[in-house]
mmCIF file of C-alpha atoms (C1' of nucleotides) in Angstrom:
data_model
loop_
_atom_site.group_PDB
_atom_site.id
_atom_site.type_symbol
_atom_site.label_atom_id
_atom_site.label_comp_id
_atom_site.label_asym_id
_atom_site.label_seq_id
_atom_site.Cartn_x
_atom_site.Cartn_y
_atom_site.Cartn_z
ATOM 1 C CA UNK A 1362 0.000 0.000 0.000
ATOM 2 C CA UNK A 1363 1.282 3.434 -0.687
ATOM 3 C CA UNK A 1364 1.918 6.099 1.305
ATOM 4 C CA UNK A 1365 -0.256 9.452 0.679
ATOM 5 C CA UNK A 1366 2.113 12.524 0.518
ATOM 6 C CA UNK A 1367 1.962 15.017 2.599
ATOM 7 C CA UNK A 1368 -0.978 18.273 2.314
ATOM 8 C CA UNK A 1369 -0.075 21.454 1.744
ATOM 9 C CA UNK A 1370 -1.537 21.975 5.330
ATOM 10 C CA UNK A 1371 0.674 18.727 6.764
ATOM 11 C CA UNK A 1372 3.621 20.430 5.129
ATOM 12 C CA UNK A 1373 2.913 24.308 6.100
ATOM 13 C CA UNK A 1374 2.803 22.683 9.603
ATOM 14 C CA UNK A 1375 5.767 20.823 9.608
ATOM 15 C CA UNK A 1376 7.923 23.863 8.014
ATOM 16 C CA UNK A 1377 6.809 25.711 10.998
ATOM 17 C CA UNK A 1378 7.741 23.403 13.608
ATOM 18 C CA UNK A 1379 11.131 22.636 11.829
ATOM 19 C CA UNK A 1380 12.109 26.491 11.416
ATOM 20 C CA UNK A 1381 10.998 28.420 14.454
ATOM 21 C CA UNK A 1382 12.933 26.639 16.581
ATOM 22 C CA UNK A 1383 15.677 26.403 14.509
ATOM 23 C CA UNK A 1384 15.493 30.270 14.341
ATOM 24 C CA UNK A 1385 15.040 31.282 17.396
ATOM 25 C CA UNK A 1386 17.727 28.698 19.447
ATOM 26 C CA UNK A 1387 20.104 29.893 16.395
ATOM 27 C CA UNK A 1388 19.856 33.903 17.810
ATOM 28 C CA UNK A 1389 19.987 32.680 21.257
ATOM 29 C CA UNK A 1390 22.679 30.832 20.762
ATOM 30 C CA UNK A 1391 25.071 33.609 18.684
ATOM 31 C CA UNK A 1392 23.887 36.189 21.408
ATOM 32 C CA UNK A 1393 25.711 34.246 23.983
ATOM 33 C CA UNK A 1394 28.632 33.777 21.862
ATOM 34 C CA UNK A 1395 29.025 37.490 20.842
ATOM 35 C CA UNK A 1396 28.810 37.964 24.778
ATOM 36 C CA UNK A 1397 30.968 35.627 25.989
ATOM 37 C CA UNK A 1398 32.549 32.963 23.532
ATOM 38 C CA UNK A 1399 29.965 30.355 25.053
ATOM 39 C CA UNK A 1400 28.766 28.027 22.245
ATOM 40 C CA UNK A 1401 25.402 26.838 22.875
ATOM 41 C CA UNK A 1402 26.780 23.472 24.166
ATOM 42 C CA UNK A 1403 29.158 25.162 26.344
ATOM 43 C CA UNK A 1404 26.581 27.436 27.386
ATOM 44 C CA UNK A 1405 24.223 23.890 28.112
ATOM 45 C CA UNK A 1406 26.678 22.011 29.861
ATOM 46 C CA UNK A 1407 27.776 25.007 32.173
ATOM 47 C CA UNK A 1408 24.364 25.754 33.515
ATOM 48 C CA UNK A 1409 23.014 22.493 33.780
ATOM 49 C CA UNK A 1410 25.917 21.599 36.255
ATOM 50 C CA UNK A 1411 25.213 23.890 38.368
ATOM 51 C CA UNK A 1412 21.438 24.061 38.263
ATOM 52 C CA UNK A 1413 21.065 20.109 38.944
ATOM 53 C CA UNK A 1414 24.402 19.235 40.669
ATOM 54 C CA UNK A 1415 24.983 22.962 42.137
ATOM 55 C CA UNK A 1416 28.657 22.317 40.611
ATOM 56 C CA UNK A 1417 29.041 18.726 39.598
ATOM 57 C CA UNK A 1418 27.617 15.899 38.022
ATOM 58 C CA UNK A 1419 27.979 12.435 37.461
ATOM 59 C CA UNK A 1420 29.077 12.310 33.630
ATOM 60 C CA UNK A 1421 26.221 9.696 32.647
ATOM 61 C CA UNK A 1422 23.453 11.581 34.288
ATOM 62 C CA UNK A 1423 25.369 14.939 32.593
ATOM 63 C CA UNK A 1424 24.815 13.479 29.093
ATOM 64 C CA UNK A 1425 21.296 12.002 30.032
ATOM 65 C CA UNK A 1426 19.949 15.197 30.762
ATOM 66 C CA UNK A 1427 21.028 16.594 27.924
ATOM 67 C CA UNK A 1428 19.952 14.027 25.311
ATOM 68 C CA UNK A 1429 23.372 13.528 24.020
ATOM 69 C CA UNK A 1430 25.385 10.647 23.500
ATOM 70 C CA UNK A 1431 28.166 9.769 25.730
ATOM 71 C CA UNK A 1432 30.638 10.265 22.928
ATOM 72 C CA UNK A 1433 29.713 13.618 22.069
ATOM 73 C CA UNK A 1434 29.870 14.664 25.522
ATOM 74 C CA UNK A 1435 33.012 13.145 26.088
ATOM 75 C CA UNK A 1436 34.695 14.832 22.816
ATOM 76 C CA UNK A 1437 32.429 18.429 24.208
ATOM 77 C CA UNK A 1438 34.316 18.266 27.852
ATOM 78 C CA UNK A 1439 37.529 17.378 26.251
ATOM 79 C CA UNK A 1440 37.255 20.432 24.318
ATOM 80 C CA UNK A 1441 35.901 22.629 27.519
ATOM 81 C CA UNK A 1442 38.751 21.202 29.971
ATOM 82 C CA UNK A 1443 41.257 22.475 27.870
ATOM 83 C CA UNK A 1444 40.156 25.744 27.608
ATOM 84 C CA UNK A 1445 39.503 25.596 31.811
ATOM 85 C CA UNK A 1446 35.885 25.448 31.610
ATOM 86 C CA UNK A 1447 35.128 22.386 33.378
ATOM 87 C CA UNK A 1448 37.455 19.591 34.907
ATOM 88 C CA UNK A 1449 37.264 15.724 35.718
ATOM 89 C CA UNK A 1450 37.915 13.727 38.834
ATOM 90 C CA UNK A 1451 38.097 9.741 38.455
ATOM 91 C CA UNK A 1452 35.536 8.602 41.151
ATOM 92 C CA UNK A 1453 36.080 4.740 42.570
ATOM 93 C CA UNK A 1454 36.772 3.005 38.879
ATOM 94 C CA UNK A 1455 34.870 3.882 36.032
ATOM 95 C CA UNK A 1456 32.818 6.795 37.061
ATOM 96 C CA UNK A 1457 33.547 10.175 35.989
ATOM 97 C CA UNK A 1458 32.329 13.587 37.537
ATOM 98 C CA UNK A 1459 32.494 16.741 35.716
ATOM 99 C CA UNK A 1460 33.087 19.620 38.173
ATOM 100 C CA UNK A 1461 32.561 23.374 36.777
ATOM 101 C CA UNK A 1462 35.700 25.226 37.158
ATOM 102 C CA UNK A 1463 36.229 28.561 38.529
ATOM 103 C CA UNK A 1464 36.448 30.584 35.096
ATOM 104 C CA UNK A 1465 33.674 28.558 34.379
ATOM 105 C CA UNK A 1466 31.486 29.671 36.887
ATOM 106 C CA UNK A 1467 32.535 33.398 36.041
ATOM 107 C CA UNK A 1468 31.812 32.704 32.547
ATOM 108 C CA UNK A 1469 28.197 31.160 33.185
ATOM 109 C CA UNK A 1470 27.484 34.088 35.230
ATOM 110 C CA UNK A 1471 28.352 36.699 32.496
ATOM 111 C CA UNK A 1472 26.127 34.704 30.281
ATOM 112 C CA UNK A 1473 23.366 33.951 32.122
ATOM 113 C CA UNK A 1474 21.709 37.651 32.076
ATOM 114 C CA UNK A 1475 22.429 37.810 27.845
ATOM 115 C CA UNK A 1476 20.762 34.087 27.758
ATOM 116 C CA UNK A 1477 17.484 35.909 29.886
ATOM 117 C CA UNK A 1478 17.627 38.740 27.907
ATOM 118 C CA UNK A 1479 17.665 36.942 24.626
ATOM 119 C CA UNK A 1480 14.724 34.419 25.134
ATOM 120 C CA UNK A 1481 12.846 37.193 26.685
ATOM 121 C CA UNK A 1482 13.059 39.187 23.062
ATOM 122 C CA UNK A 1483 13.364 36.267 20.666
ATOM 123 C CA UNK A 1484 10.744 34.281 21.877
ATOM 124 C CA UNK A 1485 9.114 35.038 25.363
ATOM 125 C CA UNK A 1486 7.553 38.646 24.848
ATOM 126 C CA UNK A 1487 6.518 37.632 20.935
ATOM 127 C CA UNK A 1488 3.550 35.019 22.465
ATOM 128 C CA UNK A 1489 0.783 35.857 24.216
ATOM 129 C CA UNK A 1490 -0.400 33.836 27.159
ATOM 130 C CA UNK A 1491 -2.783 31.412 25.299
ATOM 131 C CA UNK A 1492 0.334 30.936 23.544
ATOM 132 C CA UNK A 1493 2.955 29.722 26.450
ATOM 133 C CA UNK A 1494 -0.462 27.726 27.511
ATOM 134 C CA UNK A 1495 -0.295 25.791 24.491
ATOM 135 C CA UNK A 1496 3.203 25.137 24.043
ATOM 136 C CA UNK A 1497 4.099 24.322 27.473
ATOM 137 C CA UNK A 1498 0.939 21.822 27.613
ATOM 138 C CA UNK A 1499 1.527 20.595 23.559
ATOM 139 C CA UNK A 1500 5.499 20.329 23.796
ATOM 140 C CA UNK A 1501 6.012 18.917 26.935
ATOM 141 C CA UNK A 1502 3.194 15.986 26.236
ATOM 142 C CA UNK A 1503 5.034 15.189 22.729
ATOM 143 C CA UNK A 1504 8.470 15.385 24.218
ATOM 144 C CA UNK A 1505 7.199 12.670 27.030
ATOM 145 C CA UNK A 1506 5.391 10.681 24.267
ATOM 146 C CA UNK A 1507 8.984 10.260 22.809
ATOM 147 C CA UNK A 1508 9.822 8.466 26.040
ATOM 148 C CA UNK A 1509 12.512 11.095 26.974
ATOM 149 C CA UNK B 374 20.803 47.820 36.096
ATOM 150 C CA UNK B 375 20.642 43.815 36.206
ATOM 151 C CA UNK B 376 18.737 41.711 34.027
ATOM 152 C CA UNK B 377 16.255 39.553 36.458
ATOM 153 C CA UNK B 378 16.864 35.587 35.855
ATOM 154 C CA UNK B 379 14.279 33.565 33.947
ATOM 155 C CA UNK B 380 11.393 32.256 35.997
ATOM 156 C CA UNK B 381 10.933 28.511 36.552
ATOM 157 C CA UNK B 382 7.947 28.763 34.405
ATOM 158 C CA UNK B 383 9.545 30.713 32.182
ATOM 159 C CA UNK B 384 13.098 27.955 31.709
ATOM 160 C CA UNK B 385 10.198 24.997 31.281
ATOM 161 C CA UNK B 386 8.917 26.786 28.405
ATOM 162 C CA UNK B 387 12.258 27.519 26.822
ATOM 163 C CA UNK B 388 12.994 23.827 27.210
ATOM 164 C CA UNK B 389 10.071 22.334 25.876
ATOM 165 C CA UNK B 390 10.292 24.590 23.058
ATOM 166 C CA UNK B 391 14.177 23.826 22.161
ATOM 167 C CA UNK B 392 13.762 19.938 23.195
ATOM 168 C CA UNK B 393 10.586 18.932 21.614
ATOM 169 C CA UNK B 394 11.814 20.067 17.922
ATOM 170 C CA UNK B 395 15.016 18.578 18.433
ATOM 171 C CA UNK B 396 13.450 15.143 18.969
ATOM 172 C CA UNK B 397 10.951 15.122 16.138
ATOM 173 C CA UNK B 398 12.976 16.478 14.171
ATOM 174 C CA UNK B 399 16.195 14.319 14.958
ATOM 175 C CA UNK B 400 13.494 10.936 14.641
ATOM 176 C CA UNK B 401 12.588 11.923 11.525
ATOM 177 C CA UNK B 402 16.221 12.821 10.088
ATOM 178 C CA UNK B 403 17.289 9.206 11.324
ATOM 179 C CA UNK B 404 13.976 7.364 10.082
ATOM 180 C CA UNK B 405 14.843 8.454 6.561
ATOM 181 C CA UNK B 406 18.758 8.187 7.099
ATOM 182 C CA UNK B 407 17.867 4.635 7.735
ATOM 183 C CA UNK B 408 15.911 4.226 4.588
ATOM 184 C CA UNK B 409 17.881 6.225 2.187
ATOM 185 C CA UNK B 410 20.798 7.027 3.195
ATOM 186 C CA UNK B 411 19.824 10.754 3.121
ATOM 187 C CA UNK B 412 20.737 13.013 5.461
ATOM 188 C CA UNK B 413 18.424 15.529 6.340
ATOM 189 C CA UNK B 414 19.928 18.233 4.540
ATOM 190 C CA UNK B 415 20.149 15.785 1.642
ATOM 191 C CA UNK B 416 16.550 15.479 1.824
ATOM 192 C CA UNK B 417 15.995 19.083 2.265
ATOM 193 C CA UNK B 418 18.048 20.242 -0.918
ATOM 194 C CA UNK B 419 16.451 17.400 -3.036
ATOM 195 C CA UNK B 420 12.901 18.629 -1.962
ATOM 196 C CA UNK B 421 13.115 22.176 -2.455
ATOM 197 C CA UNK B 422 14.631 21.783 -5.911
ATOM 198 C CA UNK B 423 11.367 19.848 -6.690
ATOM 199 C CA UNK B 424 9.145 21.536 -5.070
ATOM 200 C CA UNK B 425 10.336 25.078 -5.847
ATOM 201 C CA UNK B 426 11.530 25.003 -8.878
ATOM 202 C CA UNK B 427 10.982 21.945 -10.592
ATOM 203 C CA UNK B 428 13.849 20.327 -10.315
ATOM 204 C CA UNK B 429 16.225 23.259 -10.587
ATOM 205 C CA UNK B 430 17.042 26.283 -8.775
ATOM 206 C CA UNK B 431 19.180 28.840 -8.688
ATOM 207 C CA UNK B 432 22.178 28.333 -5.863
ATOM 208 C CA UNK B 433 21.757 31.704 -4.402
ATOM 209 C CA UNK B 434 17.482 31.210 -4.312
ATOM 210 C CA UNK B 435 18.157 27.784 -2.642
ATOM 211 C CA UNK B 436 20.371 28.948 0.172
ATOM 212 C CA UNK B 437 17.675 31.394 1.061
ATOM 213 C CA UNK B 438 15.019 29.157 1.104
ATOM 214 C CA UNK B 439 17.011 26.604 3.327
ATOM 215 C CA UNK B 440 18.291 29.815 5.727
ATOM 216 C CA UNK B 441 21.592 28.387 4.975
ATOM 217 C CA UNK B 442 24.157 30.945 4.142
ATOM 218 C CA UNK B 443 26.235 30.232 0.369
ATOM 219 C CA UNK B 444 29.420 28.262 2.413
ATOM 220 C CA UNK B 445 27.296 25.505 3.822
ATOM 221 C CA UNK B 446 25.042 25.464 0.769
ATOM 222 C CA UNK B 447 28.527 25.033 -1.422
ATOM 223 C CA UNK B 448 30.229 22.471 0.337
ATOM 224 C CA UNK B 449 26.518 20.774 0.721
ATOM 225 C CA UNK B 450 26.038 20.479 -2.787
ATOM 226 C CA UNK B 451 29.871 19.813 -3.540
ATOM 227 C CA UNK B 452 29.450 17.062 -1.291
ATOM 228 C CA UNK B 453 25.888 15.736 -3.265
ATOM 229 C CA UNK B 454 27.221 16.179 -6.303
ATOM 230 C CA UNK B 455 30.484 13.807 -5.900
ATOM 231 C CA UNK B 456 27.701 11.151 -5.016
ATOM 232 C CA UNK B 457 25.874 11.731 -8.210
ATOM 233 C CA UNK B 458 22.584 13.281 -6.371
ATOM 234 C CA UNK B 459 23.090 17.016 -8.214
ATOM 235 C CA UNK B 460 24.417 18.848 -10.697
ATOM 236 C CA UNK B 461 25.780 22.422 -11.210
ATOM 237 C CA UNK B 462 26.092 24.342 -14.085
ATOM 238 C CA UNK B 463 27.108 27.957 -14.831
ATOM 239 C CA UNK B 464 24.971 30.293 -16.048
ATOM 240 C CA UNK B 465 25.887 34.331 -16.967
ATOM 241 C CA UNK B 466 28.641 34.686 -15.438
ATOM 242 C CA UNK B 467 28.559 34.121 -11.854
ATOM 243 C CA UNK B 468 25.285 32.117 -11.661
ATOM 244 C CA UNK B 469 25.542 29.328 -10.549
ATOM 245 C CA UNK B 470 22.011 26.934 -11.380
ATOM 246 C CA UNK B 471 21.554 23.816 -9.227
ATOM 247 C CA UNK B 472 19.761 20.728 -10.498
ATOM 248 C CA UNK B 473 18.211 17.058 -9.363
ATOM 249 C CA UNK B 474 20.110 14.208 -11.098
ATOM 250 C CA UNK B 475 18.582 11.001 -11.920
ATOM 251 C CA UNK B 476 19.375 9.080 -8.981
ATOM 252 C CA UNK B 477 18.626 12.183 -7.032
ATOM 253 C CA UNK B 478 15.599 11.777 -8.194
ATOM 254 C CA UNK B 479 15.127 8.866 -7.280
ATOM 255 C CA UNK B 480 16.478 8.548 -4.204
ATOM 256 C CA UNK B 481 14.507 11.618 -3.112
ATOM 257 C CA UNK B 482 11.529 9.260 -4.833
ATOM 258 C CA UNK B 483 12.220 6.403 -2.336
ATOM 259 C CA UNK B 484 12.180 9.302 0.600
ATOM 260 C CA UNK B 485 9.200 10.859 0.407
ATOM 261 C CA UNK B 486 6.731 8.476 1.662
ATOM 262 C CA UNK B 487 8.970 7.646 4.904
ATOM 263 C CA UNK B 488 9.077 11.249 5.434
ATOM 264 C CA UNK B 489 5.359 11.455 4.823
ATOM 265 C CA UNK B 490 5.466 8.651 7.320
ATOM 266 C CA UNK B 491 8.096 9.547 9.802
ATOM 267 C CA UNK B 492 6.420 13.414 10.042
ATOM 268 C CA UNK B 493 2.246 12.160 10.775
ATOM 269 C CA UNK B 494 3.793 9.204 13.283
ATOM 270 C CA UNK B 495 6.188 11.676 15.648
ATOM 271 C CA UNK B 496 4.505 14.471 14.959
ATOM 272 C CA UNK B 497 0.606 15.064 13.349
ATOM 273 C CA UNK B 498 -0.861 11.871 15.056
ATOM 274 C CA UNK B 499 0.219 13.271 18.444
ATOM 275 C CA UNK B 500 -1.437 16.478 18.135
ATOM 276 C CA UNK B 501 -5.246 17.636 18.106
ATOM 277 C CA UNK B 502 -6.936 20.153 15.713
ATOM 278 C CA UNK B 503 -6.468 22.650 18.340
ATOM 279 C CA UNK B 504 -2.983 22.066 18.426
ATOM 280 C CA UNK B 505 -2.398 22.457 15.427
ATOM 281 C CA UNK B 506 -4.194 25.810 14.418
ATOM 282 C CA UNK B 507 -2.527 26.944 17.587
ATOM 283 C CA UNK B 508 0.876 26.083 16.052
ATOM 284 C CA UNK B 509 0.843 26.975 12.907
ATOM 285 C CA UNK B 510 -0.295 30.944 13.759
ATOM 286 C CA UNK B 511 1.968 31.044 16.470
ATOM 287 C CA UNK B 512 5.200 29.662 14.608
ATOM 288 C CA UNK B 513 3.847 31.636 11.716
ATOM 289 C CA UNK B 514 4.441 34.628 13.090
ATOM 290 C CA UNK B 515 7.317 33.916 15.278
ATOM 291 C CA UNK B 516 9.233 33.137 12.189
ATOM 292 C CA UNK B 517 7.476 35.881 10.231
ATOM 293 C CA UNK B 518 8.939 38.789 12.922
ATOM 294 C CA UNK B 519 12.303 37.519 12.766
ATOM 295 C CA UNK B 520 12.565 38.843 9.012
ATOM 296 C CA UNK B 521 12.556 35.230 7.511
ATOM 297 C "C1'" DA C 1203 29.456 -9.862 29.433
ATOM 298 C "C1'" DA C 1204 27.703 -5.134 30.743
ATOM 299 C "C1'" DA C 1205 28.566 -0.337 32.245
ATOM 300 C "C1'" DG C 1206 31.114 3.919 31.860
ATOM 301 C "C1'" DA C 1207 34.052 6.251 29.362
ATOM 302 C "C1'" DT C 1208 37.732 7.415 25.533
ATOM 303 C "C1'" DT C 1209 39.689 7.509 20.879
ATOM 304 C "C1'" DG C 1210 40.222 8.248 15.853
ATOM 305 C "C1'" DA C 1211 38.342 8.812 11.473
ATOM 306 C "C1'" DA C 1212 34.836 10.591 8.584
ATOM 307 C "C1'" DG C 1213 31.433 13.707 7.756
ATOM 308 C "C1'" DG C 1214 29.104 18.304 8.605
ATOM 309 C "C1'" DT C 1215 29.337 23.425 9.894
ATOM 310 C "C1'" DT C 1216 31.470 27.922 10.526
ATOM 311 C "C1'" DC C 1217 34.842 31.550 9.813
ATOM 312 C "C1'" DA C 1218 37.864 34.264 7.173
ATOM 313 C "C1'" DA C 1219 40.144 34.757 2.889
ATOM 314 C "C1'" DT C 1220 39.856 34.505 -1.985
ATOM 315 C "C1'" DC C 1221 38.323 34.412 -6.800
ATOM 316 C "C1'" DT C 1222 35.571 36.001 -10.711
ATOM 317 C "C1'" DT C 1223 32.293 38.756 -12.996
ATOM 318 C "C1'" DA C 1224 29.076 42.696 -13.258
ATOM 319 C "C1'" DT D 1271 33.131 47.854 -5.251
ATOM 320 C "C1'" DA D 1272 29.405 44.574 -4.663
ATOM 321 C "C1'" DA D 1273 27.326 40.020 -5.874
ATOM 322 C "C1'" DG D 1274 27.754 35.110 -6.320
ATOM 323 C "C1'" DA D 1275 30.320 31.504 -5.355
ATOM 324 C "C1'" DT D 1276 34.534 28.515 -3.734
ATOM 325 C "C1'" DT D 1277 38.319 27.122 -0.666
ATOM 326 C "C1'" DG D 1278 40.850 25.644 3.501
ATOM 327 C "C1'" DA D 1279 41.313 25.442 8.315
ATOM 328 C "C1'" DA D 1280 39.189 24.897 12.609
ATOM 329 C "C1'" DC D 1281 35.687 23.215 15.111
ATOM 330 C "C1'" DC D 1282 31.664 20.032 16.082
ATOM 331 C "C1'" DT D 1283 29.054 15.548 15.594
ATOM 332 C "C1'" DT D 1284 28.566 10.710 14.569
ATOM 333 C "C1'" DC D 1285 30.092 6.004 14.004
ATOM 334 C "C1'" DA D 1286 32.680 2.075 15.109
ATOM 335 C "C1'" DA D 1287 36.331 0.263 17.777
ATOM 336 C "C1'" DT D 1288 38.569 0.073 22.119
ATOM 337 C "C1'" DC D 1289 39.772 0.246 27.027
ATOM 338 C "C1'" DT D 1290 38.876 -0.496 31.983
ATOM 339 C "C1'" DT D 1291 36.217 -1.887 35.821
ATOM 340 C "C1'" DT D 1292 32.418 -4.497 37.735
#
DNA sequence: AAAGATTGAAGGTTCAATCTTA
DNA sequence: TAAGATTGAACCTTCAATCTTT
């Protein structure tokens, strides 16, 4: 049996999903750059160890929390270590934790009021509350429907 | 004067915006990687020449319909082209007009109904008329402010 | 063998410099 | 000089292979 092509509708819908995002993350993320040098996976690692680990984190539960693989992460905090973002302590045999470093920490804090500032423009003050409604209740249920 | 952090209500919606699109999107990149062995910029340069222009485009009209910029659109289509998916010809001058080959064709052919597929499965199936009315005027003119 | 992580190569993206034609 | 495109280097991501500890 074939498969029926998308509508015009189906496909005006799907360009919209695919592009705003891509959009909007994109401006975010060159924002934090021009401010700081932060990529937006510098940017995602930094914050999320200190808003779940206040400092450090188990490297598995680092990479599970941000949907990546372990060998991206482990190429991405390579890459940070050297430039004295983050550093790694050997904890009894084969687990790793990531620890946020001191110019890391400063770093984080110079971007975190461009990071505000830029969803706030880009993407928080352009909806209206019906809006947020929506997406928070729509996004989050597909996002847990993908089992992550 | 300081910038006040984002809310808690404010981060969830900035994460379920930047996750869920990144997951649909990534399943339905790998669903047709799988089948094809089409990336999803393959498949995005292969559709647009169809779709847009018939199977050809100017290279300067297809970078701004992909909101690529001409260097990743150039080593793109270098990269198609030494796998026999496009051509490129010059036209006037400095012109440059991009078009399907045969087994882009039909490769693009082969990925259109798993796209179709991939798209209503992870996507359309999981969302209700409401949904979807909401989404398409809200991306709409999220992506229609930023000037794209 | 399974879990946690690293490595190297190949492929994709970005940045700055360059080339050619209008 | 500006428009349209290419190039090469650096950086990022993915894939498969590997290493170490349990």
């Amino acid at each position: 049996m074939r498969t029926k092509s998308l509508s015009t509708d189906e496909l005006r819908i799907w360009h919209a999903f695919k592009m705003s995002r891509e959009i909007v993350v994109g401006i975010v993320a060159r924002d934090i750059a021009e401010a700081t040098r932060l990529s937006g996976a510098d940017f995602g690692v930094l914050s999320l160890l200190e808003e779940l680990g206040g400092g450090e984190l188990r490297q598995q539960v680092l990479a599970t929390s941000m949907h990546w693989d372990k060998t991206r992460l482990s190429h991405q905090l390579t890459r940070m270590q050297s430039r004295g973002l983050v550093l790694r302590r050997l904890m009894s045999g084969r687990v790793v934790i990531v620890q946020i470093a001191k110019k890391g920490r400063e770093v984080l804090a110079a971007a975190l009021p461009v990071h505000a500032a830029a969803i706030r423009r880009n993407l928080l003050e352009k909806l209206t509350k019906r809006d947020i409604d929506s997406i928070l209740e729509t996004f989050t249920r597909l996002t847990v429907s993908m089992g992550r």
